[in-house]
XYZ file of C-alpha atoms in Angstrom:
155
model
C 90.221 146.520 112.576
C 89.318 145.437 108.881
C 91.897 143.611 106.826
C 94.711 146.268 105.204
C 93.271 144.756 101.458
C 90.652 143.304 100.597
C 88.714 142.597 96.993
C 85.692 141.170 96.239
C 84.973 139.957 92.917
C 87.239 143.166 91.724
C 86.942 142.995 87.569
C 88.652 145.427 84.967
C 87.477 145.105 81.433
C 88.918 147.554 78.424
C 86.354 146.978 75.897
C 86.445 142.845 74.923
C 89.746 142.164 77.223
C 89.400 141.083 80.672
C 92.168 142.513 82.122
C 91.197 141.176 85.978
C 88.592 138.626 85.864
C 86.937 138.221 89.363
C 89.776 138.621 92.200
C 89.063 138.160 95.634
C 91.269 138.201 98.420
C 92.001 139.556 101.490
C 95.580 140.651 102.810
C 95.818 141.075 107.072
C 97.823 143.295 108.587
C 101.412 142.082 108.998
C 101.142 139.897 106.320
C 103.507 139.512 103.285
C 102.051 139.145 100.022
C 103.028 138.574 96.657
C 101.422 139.252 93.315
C 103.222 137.027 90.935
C 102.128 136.911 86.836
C 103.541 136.754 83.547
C 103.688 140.175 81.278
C 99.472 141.167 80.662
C 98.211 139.084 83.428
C 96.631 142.253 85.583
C 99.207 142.409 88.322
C 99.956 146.892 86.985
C 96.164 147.141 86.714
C 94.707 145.340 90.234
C 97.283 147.597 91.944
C 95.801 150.781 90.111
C 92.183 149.901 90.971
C 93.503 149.313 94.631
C 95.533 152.836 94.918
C 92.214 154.430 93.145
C 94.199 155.513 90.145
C 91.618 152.865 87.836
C 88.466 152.250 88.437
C 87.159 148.422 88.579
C 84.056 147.476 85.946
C 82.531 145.820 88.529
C 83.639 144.443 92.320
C 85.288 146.624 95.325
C 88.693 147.449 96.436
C 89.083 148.280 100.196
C 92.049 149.730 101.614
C 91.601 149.654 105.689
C 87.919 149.397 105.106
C 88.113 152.789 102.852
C 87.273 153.341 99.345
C 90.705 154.493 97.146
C 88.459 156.373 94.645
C 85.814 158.310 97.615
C 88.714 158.261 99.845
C 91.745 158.867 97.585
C 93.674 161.420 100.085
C 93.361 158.728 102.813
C 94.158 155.277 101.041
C 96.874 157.337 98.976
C 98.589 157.976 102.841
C 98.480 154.330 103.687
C 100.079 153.156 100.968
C 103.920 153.296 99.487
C 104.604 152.674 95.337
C 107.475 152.389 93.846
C 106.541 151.791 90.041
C 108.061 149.589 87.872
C 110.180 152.948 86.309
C 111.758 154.594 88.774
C 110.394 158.237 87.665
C 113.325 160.482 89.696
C 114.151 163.515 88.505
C 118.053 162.965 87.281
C 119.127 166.671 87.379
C 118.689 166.406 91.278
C 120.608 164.809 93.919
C 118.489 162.320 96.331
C 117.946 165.412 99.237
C 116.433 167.557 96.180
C 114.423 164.202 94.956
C 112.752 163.800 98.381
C 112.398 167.071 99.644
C 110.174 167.896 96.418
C 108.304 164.351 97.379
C 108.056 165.029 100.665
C 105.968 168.453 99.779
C 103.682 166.871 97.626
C 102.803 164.038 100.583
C 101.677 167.453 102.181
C 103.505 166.415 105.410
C 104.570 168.952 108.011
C 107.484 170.821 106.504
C 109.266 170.991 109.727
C 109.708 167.644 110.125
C 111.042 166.940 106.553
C 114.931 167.119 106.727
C 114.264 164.197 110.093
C 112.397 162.367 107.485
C 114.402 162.436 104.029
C 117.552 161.360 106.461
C 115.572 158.522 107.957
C 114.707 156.972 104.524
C 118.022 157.912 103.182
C 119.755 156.021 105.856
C 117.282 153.106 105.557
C 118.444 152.988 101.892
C 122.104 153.332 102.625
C 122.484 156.204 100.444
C 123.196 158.574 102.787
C 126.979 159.106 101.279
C 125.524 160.032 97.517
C 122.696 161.851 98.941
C 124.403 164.902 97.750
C 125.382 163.605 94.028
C 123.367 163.781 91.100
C 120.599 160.931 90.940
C 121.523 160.885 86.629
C 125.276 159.693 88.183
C 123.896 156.531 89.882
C 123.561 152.990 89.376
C 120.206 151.036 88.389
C 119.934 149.288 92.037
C 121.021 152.754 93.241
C 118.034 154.534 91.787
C 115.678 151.424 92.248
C 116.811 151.938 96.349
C 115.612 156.127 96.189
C 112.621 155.247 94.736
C 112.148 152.497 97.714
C 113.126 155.671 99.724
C 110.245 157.780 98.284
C 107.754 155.547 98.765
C 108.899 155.404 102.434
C 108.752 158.790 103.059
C 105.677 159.746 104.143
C 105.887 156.463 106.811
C 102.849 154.817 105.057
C 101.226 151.679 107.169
C-alpha cells in the first residue's frame, strides 16, 4: 500500500515569493505528524496543494498514491479539514450544521442521523446538539468543526 502522503520536491511560487521551496516527505499510515511554522512559512499553502485546492509550480503531491487535482473526489474522501476558521453556519444548531455537511460529502442519506450522532458523541456535544451553534463557546465550535471533518469517516 503506498504511503498516506507523500511529496516530492512539491514547490509553490506566487510570482517572486517562494511560498514552499522544495518539500519532500513522506507520512505512513498510522503515523502522527506535525507541520509546525511561524505565520508565512507555507504550512496553509502545502496543505492546499495536498487536498488539490492549489496547484504546486513544480513537484507532486500524492494522497494514497492518487493525484488531489486528477483525483479530487477521491483524495477529498480520504481526508478530514478543519480550517483554521471554523466556517459553521451560526443560525443552526450542530444536527442542522452536519446534516447539511453530511449531504454535501454525498454519503448515503440513510445512514446520516447514525453518523452526525457518532461524531457528535465523539465531540461530547451531544447535550447542545440542539442549541444554536452562534450560542457556543470558541473550544465549543472549534470541537463541531473537529466533528465535521469526521463525518464522512475519512482514513
Amino acid at each position: 500500500m503506498p504511503a498516506a502522503i507523500t511529496l516530492s520536491r512539491l514547490t509553490k511560487r506566487f510570482g517572486n515569493l517562494t511560498a514552499v521551496d522544495n518539500l519532500s516527505l513522506e507520512i505512513n499510515e498510522r503515523e502522527v505528524f506535525g507541520l509546525l511554522g511561524p505565520n508565512g512559512s507555507g504550512k496553509t499553502t502545502t496543505l492546499n496543494m495536498v487536498s488539490g485546492l492549489e496547484r504546486a509550480t513544480s513537484g507532486t503531491a500524492l494522497i494514497r498514491g492518487l493525484d488531489p487535482r486528477r483525483n479530487a473526489r477521491e483524495v477529498r474522501s480520504l481526508l478530514g479539514w478543519v480550517p483554521q476558521e471554523t466556517a459553521l453556519y451560526e443560525d443552526l444548531n450542530a444536527y442542522e450544521n452536519l446534516r447539511y455537511y453530511y449531504a454535501l460529502y454525498g454519503r448515503d442519506l440513510g445512514d446520516m442521523n447514525r453518523a452526525v450522532d457518532v461524531v457528535l458523541e465523539l465531540m461530547g456535544l451531544t447535550d447542545r446538539a440542539g442549541d444554536r451553534v452562534g450560542t457556543y463557546s470558541g473550544g465549543m465550535k472549534r470541537r463541531l468543526a473537529l466533528a465535521r471533518a469526521l463525518l464522512h469517516d475519512p482514513e
